[in-house]
CSV table of N, CA and C in Angstrom, one decimal:
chain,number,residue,atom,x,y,z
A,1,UNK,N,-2.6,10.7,5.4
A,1,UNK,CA,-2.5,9.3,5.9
A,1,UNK,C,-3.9,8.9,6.5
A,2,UNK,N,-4.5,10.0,7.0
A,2,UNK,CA,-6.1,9.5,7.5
A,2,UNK,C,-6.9,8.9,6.3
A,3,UNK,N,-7.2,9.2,5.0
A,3,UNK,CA,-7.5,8.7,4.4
A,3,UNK,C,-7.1,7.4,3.7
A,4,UNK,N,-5.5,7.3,4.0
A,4,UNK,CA,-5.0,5.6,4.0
A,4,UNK,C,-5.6,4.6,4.9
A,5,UNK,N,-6.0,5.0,6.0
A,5,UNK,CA,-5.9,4.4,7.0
A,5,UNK,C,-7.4,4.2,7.0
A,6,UNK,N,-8.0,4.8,6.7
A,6,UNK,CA,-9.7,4.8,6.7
A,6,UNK,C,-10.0,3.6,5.5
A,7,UNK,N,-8.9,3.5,4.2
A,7,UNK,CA,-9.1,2.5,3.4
A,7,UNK,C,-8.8,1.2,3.9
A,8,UNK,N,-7.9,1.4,4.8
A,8,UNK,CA,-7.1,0.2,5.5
A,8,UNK,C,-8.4,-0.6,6.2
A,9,UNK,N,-9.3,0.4,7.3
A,9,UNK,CA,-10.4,0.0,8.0
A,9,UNK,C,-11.0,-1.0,6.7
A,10,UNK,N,-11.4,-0.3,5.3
A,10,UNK,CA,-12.4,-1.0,4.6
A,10,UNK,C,-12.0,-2.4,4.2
A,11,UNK,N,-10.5,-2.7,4.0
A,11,UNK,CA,-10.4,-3.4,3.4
A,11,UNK,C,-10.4,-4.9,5.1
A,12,UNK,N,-10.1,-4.1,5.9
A,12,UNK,CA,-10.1,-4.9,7.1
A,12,UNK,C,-11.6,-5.6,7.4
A,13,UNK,N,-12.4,-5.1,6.9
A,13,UNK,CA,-14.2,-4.8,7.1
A,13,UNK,C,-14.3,-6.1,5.9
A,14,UNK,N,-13.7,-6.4,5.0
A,14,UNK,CA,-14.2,-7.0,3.8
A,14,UNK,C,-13.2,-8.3,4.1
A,15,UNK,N,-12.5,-8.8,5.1
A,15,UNK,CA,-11.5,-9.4,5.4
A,15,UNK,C,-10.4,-9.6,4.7
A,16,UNK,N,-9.9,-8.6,4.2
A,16,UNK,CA,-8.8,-8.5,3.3
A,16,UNK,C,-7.2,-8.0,4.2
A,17,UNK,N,-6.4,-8.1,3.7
A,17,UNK,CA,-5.3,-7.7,4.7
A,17,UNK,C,-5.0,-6.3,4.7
A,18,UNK,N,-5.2,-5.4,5.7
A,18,UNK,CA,-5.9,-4.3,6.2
A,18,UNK,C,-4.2,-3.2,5.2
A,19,UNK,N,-4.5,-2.7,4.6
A,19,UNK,CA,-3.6,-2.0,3.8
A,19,UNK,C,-4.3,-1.3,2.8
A,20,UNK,N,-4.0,0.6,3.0
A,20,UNK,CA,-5.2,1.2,2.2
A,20,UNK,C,-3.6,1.9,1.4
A,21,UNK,N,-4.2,2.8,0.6
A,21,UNK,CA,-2.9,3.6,-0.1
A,21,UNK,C,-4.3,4.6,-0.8
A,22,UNK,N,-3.2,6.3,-1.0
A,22,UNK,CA,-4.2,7.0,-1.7
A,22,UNK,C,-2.9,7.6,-2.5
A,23,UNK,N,-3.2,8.3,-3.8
A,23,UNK,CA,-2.8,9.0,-4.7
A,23,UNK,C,-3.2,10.6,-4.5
A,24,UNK,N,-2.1,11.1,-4.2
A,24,UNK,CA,-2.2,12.9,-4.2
A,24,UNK,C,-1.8,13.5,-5.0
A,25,UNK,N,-1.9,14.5,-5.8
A,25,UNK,CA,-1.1,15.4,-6.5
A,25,UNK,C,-1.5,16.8,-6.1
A,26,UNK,N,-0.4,17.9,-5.8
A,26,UNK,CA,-1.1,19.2,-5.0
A,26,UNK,C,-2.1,18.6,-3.5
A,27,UNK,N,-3.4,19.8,-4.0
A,27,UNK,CA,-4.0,19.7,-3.0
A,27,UNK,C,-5.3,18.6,-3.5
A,28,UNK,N,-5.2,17.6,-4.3
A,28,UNK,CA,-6.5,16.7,-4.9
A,28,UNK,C,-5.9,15.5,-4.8
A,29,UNK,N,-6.7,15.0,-4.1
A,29,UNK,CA,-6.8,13.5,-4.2
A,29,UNK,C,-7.3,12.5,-5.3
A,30,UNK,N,-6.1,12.1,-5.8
A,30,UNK,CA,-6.8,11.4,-7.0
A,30,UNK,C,-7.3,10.1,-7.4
A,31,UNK,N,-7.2,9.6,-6.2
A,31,UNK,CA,-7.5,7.7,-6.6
A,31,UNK,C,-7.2,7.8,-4.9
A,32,UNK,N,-7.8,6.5,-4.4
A,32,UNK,CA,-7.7,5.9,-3.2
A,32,UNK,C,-7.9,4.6,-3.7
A,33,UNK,N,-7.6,3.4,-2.6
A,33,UNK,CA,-7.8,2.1,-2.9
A,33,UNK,C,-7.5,1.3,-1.7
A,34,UNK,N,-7.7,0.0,-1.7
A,34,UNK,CA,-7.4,-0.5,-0.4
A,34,UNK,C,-7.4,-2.0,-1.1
A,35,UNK,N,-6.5,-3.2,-0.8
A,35,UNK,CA,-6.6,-4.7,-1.2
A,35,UNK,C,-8.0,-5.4,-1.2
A,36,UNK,N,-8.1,-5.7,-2.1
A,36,UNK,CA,-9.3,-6.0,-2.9
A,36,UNK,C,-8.7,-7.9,-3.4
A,37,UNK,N,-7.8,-8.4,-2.7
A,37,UNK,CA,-6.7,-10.0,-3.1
A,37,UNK,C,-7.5,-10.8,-3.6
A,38,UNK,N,-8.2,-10.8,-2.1
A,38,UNK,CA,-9.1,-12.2,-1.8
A,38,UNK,C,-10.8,-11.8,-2.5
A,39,UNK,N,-10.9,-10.3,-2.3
A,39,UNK,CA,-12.5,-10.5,-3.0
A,39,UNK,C,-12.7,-10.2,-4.2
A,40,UNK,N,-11.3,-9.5,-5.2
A,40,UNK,CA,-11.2,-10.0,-6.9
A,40,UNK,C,-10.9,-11.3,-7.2
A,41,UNK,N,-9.8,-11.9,-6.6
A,41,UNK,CA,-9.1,-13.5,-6.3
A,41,UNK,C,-8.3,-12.8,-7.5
A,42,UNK,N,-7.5,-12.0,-6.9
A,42,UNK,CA,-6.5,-11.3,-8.0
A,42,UNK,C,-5.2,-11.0,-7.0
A,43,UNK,N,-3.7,-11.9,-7.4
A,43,UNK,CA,-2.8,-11.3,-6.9
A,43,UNK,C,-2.1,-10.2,-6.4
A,44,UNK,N,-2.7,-9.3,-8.0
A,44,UNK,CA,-2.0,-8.0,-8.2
A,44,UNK,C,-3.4,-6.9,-7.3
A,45,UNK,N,-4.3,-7.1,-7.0
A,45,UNK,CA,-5.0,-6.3,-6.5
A,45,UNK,C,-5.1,-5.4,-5.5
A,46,UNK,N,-3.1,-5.4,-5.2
A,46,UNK,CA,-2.8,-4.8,-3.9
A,46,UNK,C,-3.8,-2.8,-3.6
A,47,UNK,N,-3.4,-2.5,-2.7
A,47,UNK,CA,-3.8,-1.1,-2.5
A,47,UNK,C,-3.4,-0.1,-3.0
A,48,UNK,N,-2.1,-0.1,-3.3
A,48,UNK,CA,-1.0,0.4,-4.0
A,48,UNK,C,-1.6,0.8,-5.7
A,49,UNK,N,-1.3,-0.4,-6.3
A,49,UNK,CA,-1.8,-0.9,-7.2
A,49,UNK,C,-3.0,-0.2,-8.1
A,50,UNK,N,-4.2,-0.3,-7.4
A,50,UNK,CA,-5.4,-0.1,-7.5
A,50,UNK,C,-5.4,1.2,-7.5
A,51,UNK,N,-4.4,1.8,-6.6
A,51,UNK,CA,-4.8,3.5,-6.5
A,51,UNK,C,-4.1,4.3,-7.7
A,52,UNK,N,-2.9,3.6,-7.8
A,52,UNK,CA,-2.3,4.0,-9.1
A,52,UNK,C,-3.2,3.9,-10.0
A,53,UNK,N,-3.9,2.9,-10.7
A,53,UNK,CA,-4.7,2.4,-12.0
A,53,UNK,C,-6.1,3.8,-12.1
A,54,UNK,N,-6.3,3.5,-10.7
A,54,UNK,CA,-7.0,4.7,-11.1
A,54,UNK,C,-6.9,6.2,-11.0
A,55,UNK,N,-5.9,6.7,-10.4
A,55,UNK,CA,-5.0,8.2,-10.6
A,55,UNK,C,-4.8,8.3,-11.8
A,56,UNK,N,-4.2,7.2,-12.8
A,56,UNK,CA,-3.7,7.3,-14.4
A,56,UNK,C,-5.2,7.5,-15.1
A,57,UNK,N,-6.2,6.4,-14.8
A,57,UNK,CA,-7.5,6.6,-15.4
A,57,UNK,C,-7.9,8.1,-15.1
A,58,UNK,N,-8.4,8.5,-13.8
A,58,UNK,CA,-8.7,9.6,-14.1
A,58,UNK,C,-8.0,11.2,-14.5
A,59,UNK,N,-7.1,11.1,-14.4
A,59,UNK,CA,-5.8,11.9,-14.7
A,59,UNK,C,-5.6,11.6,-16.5
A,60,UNK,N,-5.9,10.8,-16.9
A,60,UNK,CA,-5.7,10.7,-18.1
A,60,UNK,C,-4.1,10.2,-18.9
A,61,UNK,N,-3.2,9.8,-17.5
A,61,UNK,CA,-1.8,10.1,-18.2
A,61,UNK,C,-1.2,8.8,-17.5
A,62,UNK,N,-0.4,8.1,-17.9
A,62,UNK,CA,0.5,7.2,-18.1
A,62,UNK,C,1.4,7.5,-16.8
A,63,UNK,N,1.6,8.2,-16.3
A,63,UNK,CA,2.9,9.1,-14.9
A,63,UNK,C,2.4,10.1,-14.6
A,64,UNK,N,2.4,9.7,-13.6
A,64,UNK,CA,1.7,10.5,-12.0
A,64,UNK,C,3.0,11.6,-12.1
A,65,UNK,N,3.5,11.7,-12.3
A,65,UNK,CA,4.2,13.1,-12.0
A,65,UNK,C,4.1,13.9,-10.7
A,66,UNK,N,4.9,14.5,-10.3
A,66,UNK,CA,4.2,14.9,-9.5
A,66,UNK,C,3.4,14.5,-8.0
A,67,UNK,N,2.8,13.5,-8.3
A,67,UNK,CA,2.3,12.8,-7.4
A,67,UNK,C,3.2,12.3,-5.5
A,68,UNK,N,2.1,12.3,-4.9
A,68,UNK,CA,2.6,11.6,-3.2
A,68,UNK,C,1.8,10.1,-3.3
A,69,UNK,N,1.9,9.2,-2.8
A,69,UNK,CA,1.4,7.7,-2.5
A,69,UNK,C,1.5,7.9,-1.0
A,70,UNK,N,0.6,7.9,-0.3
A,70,UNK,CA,0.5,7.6,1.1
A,70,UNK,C,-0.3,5.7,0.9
A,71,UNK,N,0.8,5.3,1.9
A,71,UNK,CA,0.5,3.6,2.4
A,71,UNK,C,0.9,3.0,3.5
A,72,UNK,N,-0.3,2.5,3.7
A,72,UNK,CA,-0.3,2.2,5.6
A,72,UNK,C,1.0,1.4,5.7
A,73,UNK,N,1.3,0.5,4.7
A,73,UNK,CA,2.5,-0.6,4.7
A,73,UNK,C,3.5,-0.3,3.5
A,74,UNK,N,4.8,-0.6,3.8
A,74,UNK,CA,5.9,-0.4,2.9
A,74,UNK,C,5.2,-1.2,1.5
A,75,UNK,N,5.7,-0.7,0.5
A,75,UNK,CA,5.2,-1.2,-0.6
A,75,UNK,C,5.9,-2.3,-0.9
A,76,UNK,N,5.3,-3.4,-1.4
A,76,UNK,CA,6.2,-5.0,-1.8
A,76,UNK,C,6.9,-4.6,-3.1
A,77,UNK,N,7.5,-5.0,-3.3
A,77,UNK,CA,8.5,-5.3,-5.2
A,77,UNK,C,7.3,-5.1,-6.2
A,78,UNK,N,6.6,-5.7,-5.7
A,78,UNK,CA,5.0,-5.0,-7.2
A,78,UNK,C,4.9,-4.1,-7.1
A,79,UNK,N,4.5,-3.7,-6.0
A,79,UNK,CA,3.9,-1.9,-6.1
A,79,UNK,C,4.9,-0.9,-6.1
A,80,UNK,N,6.1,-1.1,-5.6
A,80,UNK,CA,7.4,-0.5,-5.7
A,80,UNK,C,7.9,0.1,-7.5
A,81,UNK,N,8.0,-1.5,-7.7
A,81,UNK,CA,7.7,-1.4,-9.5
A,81,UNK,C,6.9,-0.2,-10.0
A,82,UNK,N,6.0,-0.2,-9.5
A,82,UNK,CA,4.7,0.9,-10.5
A,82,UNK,C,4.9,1.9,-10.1
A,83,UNK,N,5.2,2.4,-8.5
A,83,UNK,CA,5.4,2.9,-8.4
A,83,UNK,C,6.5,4.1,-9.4
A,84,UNK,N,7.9,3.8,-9.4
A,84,UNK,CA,8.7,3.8,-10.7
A,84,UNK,C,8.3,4.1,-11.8
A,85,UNK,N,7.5,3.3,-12.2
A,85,UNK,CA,7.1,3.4,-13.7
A,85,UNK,C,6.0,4.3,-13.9
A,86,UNK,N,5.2,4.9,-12.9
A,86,UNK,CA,4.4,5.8,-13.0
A,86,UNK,C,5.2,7.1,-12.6
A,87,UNK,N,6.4,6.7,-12.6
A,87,UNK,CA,7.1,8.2,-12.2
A,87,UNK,C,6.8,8.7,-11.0
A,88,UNK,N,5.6,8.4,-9.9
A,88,UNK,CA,5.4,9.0,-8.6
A,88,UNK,C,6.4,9.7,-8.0
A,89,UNK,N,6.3,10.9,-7.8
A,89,UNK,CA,7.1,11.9,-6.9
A,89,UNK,C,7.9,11.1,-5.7
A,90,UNK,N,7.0,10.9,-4.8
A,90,UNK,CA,7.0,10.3,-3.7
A,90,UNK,C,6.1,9.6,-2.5
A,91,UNK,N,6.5,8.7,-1.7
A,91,UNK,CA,5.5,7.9,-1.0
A,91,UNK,C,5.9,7.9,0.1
A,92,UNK,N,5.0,7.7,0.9
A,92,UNK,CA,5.1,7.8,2.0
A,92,UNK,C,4.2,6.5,3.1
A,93,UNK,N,4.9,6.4,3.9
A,93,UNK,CA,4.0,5.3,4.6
A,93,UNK,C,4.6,5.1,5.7
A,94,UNK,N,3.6,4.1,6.1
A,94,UNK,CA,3.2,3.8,8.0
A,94,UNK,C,4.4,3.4,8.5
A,95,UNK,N,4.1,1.6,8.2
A,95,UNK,CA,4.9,1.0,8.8
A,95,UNK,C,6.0,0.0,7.2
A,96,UNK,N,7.1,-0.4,8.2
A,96,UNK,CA,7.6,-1.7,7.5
A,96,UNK,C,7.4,-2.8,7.1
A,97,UNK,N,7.4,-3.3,5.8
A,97,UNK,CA,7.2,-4.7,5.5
A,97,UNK,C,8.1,-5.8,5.9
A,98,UNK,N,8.7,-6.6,6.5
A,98,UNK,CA,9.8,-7.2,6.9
A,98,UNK,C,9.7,-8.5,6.3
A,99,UNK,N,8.5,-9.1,5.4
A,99,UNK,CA,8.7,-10.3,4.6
A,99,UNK,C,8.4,-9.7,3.4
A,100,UNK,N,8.0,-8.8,3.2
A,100,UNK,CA,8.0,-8.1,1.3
A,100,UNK,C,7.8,-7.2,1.4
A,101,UNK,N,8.6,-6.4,1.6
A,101,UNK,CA,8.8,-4.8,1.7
A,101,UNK,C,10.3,-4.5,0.3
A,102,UNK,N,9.6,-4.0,-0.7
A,102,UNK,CA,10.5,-3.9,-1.7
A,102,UNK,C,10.9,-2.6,-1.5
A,103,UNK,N,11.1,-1.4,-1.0
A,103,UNK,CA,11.6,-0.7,-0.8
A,103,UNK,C,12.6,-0.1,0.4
A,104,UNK,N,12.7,-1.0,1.3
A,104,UNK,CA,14.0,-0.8,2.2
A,104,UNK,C,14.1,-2.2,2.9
A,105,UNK,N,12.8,-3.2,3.4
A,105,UNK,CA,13.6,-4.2,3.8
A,105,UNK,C,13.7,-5.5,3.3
A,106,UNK,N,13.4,-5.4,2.3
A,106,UNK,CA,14.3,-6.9,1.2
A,106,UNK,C,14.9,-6.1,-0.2
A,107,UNK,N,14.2,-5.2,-0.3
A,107,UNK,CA,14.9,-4.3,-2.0
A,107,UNK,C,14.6,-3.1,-1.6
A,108,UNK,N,15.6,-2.5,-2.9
A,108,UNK,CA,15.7,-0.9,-2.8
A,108,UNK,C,15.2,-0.4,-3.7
A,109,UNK,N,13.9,-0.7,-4.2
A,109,UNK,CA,13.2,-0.7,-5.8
A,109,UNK,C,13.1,1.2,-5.9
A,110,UNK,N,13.0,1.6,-4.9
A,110,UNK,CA,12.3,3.1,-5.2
A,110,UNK,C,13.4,4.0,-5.8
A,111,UNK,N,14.4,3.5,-4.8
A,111,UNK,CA,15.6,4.5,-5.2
A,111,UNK,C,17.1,3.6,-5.4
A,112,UNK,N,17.1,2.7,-6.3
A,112,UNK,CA,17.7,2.0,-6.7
A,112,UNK,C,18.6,2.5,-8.1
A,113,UNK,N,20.1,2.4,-7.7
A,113,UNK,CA,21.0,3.0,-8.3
A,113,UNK,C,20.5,2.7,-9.9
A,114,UNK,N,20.1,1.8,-10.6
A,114,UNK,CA,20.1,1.3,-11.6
A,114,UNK,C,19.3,1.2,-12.6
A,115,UNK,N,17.7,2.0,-11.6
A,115,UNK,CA,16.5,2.7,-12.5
A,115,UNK,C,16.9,3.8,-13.1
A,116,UNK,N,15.6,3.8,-14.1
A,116,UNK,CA,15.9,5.3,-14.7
A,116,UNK,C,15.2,6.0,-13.7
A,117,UNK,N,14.3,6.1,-12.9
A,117,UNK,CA,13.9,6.8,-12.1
A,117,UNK,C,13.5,6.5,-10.3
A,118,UNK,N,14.0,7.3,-9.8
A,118,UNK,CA,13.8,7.2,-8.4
A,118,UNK,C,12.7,8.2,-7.5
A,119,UNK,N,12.1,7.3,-6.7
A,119,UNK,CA,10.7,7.9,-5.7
A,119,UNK,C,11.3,8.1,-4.7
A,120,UNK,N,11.4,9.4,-3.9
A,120,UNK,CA,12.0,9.8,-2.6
A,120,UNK,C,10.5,9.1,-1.7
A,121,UNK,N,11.2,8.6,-0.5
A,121,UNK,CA,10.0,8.0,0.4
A,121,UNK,C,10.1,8.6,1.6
A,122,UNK,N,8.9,8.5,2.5
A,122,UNK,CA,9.3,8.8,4.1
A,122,UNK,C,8.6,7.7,5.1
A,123,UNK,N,9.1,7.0,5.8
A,123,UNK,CA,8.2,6.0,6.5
A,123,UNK,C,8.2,6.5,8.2
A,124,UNK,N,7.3,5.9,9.1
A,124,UNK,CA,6.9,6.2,10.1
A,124,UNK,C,5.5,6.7,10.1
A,125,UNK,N,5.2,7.5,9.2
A,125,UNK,CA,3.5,7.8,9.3
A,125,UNK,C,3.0,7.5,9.9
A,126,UNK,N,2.1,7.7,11.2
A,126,UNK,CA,1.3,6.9,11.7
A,126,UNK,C,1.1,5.4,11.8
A,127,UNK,N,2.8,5.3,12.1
A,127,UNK,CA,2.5,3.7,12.2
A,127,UNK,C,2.1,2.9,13.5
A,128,UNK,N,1.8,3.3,14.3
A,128,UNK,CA,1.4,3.0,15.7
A,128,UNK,C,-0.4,2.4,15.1
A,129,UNK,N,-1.0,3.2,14.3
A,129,UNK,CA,-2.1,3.1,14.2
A,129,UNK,C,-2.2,1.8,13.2
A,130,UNK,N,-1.6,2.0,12.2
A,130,UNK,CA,-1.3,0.9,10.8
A,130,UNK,C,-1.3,-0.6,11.2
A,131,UNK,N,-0.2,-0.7,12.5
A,131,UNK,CA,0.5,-1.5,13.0
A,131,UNK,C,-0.8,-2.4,13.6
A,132,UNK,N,-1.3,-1.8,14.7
A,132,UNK,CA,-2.4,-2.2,15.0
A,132,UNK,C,-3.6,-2.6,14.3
A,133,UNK,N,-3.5,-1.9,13.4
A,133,UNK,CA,-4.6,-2.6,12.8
A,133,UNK,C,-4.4,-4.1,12.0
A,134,UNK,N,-3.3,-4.3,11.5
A,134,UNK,CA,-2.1,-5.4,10.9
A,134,UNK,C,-2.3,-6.4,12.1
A,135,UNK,N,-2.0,-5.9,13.2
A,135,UNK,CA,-1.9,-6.8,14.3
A,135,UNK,C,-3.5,-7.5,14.7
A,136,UNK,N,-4.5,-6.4,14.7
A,136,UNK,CA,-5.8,-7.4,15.0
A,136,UNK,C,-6.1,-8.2,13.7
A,137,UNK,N,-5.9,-8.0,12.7
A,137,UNK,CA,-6.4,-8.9,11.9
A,137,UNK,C,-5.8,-10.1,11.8
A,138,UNK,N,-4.1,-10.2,11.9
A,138,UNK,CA,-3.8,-11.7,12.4
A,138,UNK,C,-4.3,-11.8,13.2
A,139,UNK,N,-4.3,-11.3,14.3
A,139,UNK,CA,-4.7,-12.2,15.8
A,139,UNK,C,-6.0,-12.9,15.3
A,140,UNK,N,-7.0,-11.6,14.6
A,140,UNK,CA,-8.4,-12.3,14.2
A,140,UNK,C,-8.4,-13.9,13.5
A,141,UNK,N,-7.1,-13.9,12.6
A,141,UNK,CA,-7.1,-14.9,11.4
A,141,UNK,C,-6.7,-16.5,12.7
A,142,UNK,N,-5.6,-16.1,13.6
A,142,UNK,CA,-5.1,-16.8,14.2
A,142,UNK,C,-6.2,-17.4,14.9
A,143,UNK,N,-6.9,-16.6,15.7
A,143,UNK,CA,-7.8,-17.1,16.7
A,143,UNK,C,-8.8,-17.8,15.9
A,144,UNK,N,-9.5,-17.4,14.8
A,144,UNK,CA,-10.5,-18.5,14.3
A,144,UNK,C,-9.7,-19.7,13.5
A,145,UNK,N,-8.3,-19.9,13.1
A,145,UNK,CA,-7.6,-21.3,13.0
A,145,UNK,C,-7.7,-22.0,14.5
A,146,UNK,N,-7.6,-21.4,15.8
A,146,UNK,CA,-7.6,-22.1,16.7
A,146,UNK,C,-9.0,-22.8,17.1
A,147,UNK,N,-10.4,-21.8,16.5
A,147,UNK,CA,-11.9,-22.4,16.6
A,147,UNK,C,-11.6,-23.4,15.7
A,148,UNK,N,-11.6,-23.0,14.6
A,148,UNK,CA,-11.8,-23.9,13.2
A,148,UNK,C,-10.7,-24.4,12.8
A,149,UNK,N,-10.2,-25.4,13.2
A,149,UNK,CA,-9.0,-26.2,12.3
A,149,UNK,C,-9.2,-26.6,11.0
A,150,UNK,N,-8.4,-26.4,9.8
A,150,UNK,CA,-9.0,-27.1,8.7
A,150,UNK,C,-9.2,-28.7,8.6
């Protein structure tokens, strides 16, 4: 998770919404990533996302097998999705999503009776840290709407 969390700083640094994710298999780390939304101007550019795309690139394979996802934030219905479809072992992360969290607090995408495949998850990780960092960046967003009105 320190290595999620160190992505999370980057993407926070680039003013993106502070959420890193890394790809594990064994003891190698195989992709890291952090939201990239606003500086690709790409929806799908989540952290999640990005770390998958390139665990498969450099791994060479279609499913992560095997694989852990550490992510500062619950994964939304997109990344939940791939998560699945890349077969990931399992994920793990910070805190909860509570307006798009596809895996326990609007959907059950990971371990949902009706896929062919299910990701066992663990949440709490270091979420004290996650949280905070989530929290300064609104505040940041909030307080320059209050300088700068559109």
């Amino acid at each position: 998770m320190d290595l999620a969390l160190a992505e999370a700083r980057a993407a926070f640094d680039l003013d993106e919404v502070p959420i890193g994710a890394v790809v594990v298999r064994g003891d190698e780390v195989l992709a890291r990533g952090h939201n990239r939304v606003r500086t690709d101007v790409d929806p799908t550019a989540h952290a999640e996302i990005l770390a998958i795309r390139e665990a498969a690139r450099i791994s060479g394979d279609k499913r992560l097998v095997g694989a852990t996802v550490f992510t500062t934030v619950e994964p939304c219905f997109m990344c939940a999705g791939a998560l699945v479809h890349a077969r990931v072992e399992r994920v793990v992360w910070a805190v909860r999503d509570p307006k798009f969290g596809g895996a326990v607090s609007l959907g059950q995408v990971l371990d949902h009776p009706g896929a062919n495949h299910r990701v066992e998850y663990c949440e709490g990780v270091r979420a004290a840290e996650a949280a905070e960092l989530l929290r300064s960046f609104f505040r940041s967003k909030r307080e320059a709407a209050r300088r700068d009105p559109p």
